[in-house]
């Protein structure tokens, strides 16, 4: 670790997940840094929001200096809050960005994701989700496809598991020796639809964020697959890490009662999923209701207010630390 790093990094927004695994909460989303101690290399998992690059670099310098440049960036998926700083970081570091094959259209400028579902329910963030960007982004210059065998570049102790539903090429990362699971948004550990749960970081193991999940049958299968691993520690794209027997009970309860606990009663994708292939989205169900311009403006104002609050809170934490 570099002793001269400023205190802006050493605050409540970064945390240890497990040996060689750290997380950074930037706004309302997490990114993870995984160290390969044998080869003295590290990998960034997800890239947060567009504004996240500086904090990611600062934490990398604190943890890994003088080797603060990663070997690669690995994306669990490409939604705007997980890919935001990927292009800037990949350009600055000149490193590859890896994603699963089915995620490529949304990362190479070919196709936007299925539209968000503001009728999915659960809280304010669902209600305003119609204004969330759905891409595509284009990081084709750095983009590489993960191998079919589940191996992860530069991380021989880890494998990835294709866990679609929240997005077509969503993956989760698994370290078997100590049963550490980075689940991305296959499930999360706070009610991401609720602005109050997000602000408080209330620990509650729930399904994938409703507003972006386009295939609930696939999402259910993915949660069942992850529950069967019997993880000891789970760290997700939103919320704080959870561990131990109580966590596993919650995860199995979610897997066993997924339709009742996770699936919206009356969402756009509740009865019929979107359809996506290797070229991107090919079919989208009709919306439950049309969003009026007035609602869209109100949603946009709410998002701006939420973003301003998160920025204020982050700066306040930095000053106090």
XYZ file of C-alpha atoms in Angstrom:
321
model
C 0.000 0.000 0.000
C 1.124 3.538 -0.700
C 1.402 5.507 2.528
C 1.140 8.930 0.887
C -2.330 8.436 -0.568
C -4.778 11.189 0.369
C -7.517 10.515 2.884
C -10.217 10.915 0.221
C -9.861 7.210 -0.509
C -9.543 6.019 3.081
C -13.174 6.525 4.043
C -16.385 4.583 4.484
C -16.788 4.095 0.738
C -14.263 1.293 0.344
C -14.260 -2.028 2.146
C -12.612 -5.435 2.330
C -14.677 -8.339 0.991
C -12.267 -11.262 1.463
C -8.506 -11.859 1.214
C -7.349 -10.165 -1.975
C -10.780 -8.686 -2.749
C -11.842 -5.103 -2.089
C -14.941 -3.111 -2.956
C -15.560 0.573 -3.609
C -19.026 2.102 -3.336
C -19.336 5.060 -5.670
C -22.736 6.676 -5.379
C -25.173 3.780 -5.387
C -23.090 1.143 -7.192
C -20.086 -1.007 -6.287
C -16.919 -1.894 -8.165
C -14.436 -4.559 -7.046
C -10.670 -4.982 -7.185
C -9.225 -8.511 -7.152
C -5.527 -9.160 -6.532
C -3.591 -12.106 -7.931
C -0.815 -12.283 -5.346
C 1.151 -14.984 -7.183
C 1.533 -13.030 -10.417
C 1.328 -9.637 -8.669
C -1.474 -8.498 -10.949
C -4.930 -7.199 -10.238
C -8.234 -6.903 -12.107
C -11.029 -4.345 -11.875
C -14.558 -5.770 -11.855
C -17.059 -3.247 -13.263
C -16.412 0.449 -13.735
C -19.173 2.289 -11.916
C -20.541 5.639 -13.040
C -18.942 8.059 -15.485
C -17.535 10.111 -12.622
C -15.982 7.069 -10.898
C -12.616 6.947 -12.677
C -10.656 9.160 -10.276
C -11.772 7.343 -7.121
C -11.058 3.950 -8.688
C -7.560 5.118 -9.616
C -6.946 6.523 -6.137
C -7.964 3.300 -4.442
C -5.864 1.263 -6.887
C -2.860 3.425 -6.092
C -3.441 3.029 -2.359
C -3.824 -0.762 -2.533
C -1.369 -1.733 -5.268
C 1.225 1.017 -5.705
C 3.588 0.921 -7.558
C 1.618 -1.600 -9.681
C -1.552 0.485 -9.777
C -2.403 -0.343 -13.402
C -4.653 -3.429 -13.665
C -4.140 -6.311 -16.051
C -7.734 -5.989 -17.255
C -11.248 -4.769 -16.594
C -13.953 -7.445 -16.344
C -17.599 -6.426 -16.664
C -20.406 -8.346 -14.987
C -22.654 -6.500 -17.453
C -22.841 -3.213 -19.308
C -25.652 -1.202 -17.733
C -24.775 2.484 -17.418
C -23.979 2.286 -13.702
C -21.499 -0.574 -14.203
C -19.748 0.566 -17.375
C -19.672 4.334 -16.821
C -15.916 4.854 -16.422
C -14.838 1.821 -18.485
C -13.871 3.718 -21.623
C -11.905 6.392 -19.761
C -10.086 3.838 -17.622
C -9.351 1.479 -20.524
C -7.946 4.375 -22.535
C -5.856 5.738 -19.674
C -4.533 2.349 -18.612
C -4.468 0.800 -22.115
C -5.939 -2.478 -20.881
C -8.488 -4.937 -22.311
C -12.134 -4.985 -21.195
C -13.645 -8.476 -20.973
C -17.347 -9.349 -21.209
C -19.470 -12.386 -21.998
C -20.425 -12.904 -25.654
C -24.117 -12.012 -25.195
C -23.162 -8.651 -23.690
C -21.069 -7.541 -26.665
C -23.831 -5.766 -28.689
C -24.403 -3.273 -25.864
C -20.688 -2.555 -25.473
C -19.809 -2.190 -29.150
C -22.447 0.268 -30.330
C -24.729 -2.327 -31.945
C -27.838 -2.295 -29.763
C -29.373 -0.562 -26.758
C -30.595 -2.677 -23.868
C -34.307 -3.394 -23.467
C -36.037 -0.281 -22.087
C -36.195 0.161 -18.319
C -39.490 -0.741 -16.652
C -40.833 2.129 -14.515
C -43.895 0.020 -13.680
C -41.825 -2.717 -12.003
C -42.538 -1.232 -8.591
C -40.557 -1.316 -5.388
C -39.706 2.355 -4.979
C -38.741 5.690 -6.471
C -35.751 4.438 -8.470
C -38.056 2.113 -10.406
C -40.524 4.943 -10.970
C -37.875 7.226 -12.489
C -36.019 4.521 -14.430
C -37.444 5.597 -17.788
C -34.777 8.332 -17.837
C -31.878 5.958 -17.155
C -29.648 5.540 -20.247
C -29.798 2.143 -21.951
C -26.907 2.643 -24.357
C -25.293 1.331 -26.321
C -21.770 2.367 -25.444
C -18.837 1.652 -27.712
C -15.625 0.340 -26.147
C -14.887 -1.923 -29.118
C -11.263 -0.815 -29.256
C -10.606 -2.535 -25.935
C -13.378 -5.141 -25.849
C -12.543 -8.853 -25.678
C -14.887 -11.823 -25.240
C -14.499 -14.076 -22.221
C -13.582 -17.703 -23.023
C -16.302 -20.355 -23.203
C -14.737 -22.494 -20.473
C -15.589 -20.097 -17.639
C -11.984 -19.155 -16.919
C -11.107 -15.562 -16.086
C -8.001 -13.892 -17.536
C -5.312 -13.181 -14.933
C -7.393 -14.804 -12.159
C -6.621 -18.560 -12.103
C -8.436 -19.077 -8.762
C -11.664 -17.687 -10.156
C -14.266 -18.710 -12.722
C -17.236 -16.897 -14.180
C -20.790 -18.181 -14.380
C -23.189 -16.942 -17.038
C -26.160 -15.613 -15.040
C -28.549 -13.961 -17.533
C -31.899 -12.366 -16.815
C -30.894 -8.943 -15.574
C -28.981 -8.579 -18.833
C -28.308 -11.090 -21.639
C -24.603 -11.567 -20.960
C -24.559 -11.016 -17.229
C -21.889 -12.953 -15.336
C -21.048 -13.666 -11.710
C -17.538 -14.394 -10.410
C -16.808 -17.377 -8.130
C -13.749 -18.307 -6.081
C -14.323 -21.880 -4.961
C -11.536 -22.278 -2.394
C -13.162 -19.892 0.096
C -16.612 -19.690 -1.565
C -16.512 -16.000 -2.416
C -19.186 -14.871 -4.881
C -19.262 -11.556 -6.731
C -22.825 -11.727 -8.009
C -23.057 -8.482 -9.962
C -26.778 -7.694 -10.238
C -27.969 -11.313 -10.471
C -29.213 -10.554 -6.966
C -28.340 -7.651 -4.683
C -28.045 -6.975 -0.957
C -30.212 -3.877 -0.689
C -33.604 -2.915 -2.114
C -32.168 -1.111 -5.118
C -35.582 0.124 -6.238
C -35.972 2.144 -3.031
C -34.058 5.398 -2.725
C -34.232 5.183 1.067
C -32.721 1.700 1.160
C -29.976 2.867 -1.181
C -29.166 5.944 0.907
C -29.054 3.936 4.125
C -27.402 0.898 2.497
C -29.917 -1.269 4.351
C -28.857 -4.920 4.172
C -31.570 -7.030 2.556
C -30.909 -9.834 0.104
C -33.262 -9.290 -2.843
C -33.636 -10.183 -6.506
C -31.997 -8.271 -9.349
C -32.961 -4.590 -9.687
C -36.472 -4.773 -11.106
C -36.347 -1.803 -13.413
C -33.635 -3.265 -15.703
C -34.440 -6.997 -15.498
C -35.892 -8.038 -18.848
C -36.242 -11.852 -18.464
C -37.559 -13.011 -15.105
C -37.499 -16.734 -15.896
C -33.793 -16.534 -16.753
C -33.161 -14.391 -13.664
C -34.814 -17.011 -11.448
C -32.691 -19.782 -12.925
C -29.561 -17.692 -12.343
C -30.393 -17.135 -8.670
C -31.008 -20.863 -8.197
C -27.633 -21.600 -9.809
C -25.843 -19.213 -7.451
C -27.698 -20.441 -4.352
C -26.590 -23.999 -5.164
C -22.955 -22.899 -4.781
C -23.526 -22.370 -1.031
C -21.348 -19.238 -0.905
C -19.741 -18.081 2.319
C -19.437 -14.435 1.233
C -21.518 -12.580 -1.341
C -20.715 -9.123 -2.695
C -23.059 -7.591 -5.237
C -23.381 -4.627 -7.554
C -25.534 -2.758 -5.044
C -25.477 -3.038 -1.255
C -22.873 -4.220 1.233
C -21.331 -7.722 1.444
C -23.154 -10.420 3.403
C -21.803 -13.700 4.740
C -22.446 -16.851 6.677
C -25.347 -19.160 7.369
C -27.968 -16.435 7.751
C -27.062 -15.067 4.313
C -27.348 -18.537 2.768
C -30.810 -18.975 4.302
C -31.886 -15.669 2.731
C -30.419 -16.669 -0.631
C -32.167 -20.042 -0.633
C -35.405 -18.372 0.408
C -35.082 -16.022 -2.551
C -34.327 -18.926 -4.901
C -37.218 -21.026 -3.585
C -39.752 -18.176 -3.585
C -38.423 -16.081 -6.440
C -41.749 -15.362 -8.145
C -43.317 -14.083 -4.934
C -40.271 -12.151 -3.666
C -38.640 -10.757 -6.799
C -40.936 -10.668 -9.833
C -43.059 -7.516 -10.243
C -46.822 -8.007 -10.080
C -47.467 -5.843 -13.111
C -44.266 -4.974 -14.918
C -43.465 -4.737 -18.606
C -41.566 -8.025 -18.546
C -43.647 -9.877 -15.927
C -45.654 -11.994 -18.349
C -43.378 -11.885 -21.362
C -39.593 -11.407 -21.534
C -37.631 -9.358 -23.965
C -35.655 -11.382 -26.473
C -31.983 -10.830 -27.272
C -29.386 -12.560 -29.416
C -25.765 -12.069 -30.347
C -26.710 -8.986 -32.404
C -28.692 -7.395 -29.588
C -32.371 -6.970 -28.719
C -34.801 -8.562 -31.190
C -38.144 -8.239 -29.361
C -39.574 -6.027 -26.616
C -43.016 -6.473 -25.021
C -45.378 -3.522 -25.053
C -45.173 -1.241 -21.994
C -47.796 -1.482 -19.290
C -48.549 2.236 -19.741
C -47.011 5.043 -21.742
C -44.904 7.533 -19.828
C -46.245 11.051 -20.380
C -43.823 13.952 -20.902
C -44.875 15.422 -17.537
C -43.987 12.172 -15.786
C -40.680 12.032 -17.649
C -39.779 15.569 -16.560
C -40.713 14.780 -12.951
C -38.646 11.602 -13.127
C -35.680 13.511 -14.467
C -35.945 16.068 -11.661
C -36.063 13.286 -9.095
C -32.960 11.646 -10.545
C -31.078 14.957 -10.520
C -32.055 15.503 -6.895
C -30.936 11.985 -5.973
C -27.620 12.408 -7.790
C -27.005 15.766 -6.103
C -27.647 14.206 -2.698
C -25.227 11.327 -3.363
C -22.519 13.763 -4.511
C -23.069 15.907 -1.410
C -22.922 12.881 0.872
C -19.737 11.606 -0.781
C -18.019 14.998 -0.452
C -19.132 15.326 3.168
C -17.617 11.913 3.977
C -14.366 12.932 2.313
C -14.150 16.188 4.288
C -14.899 14.477 7.583
C -12.286 11.803 6.962
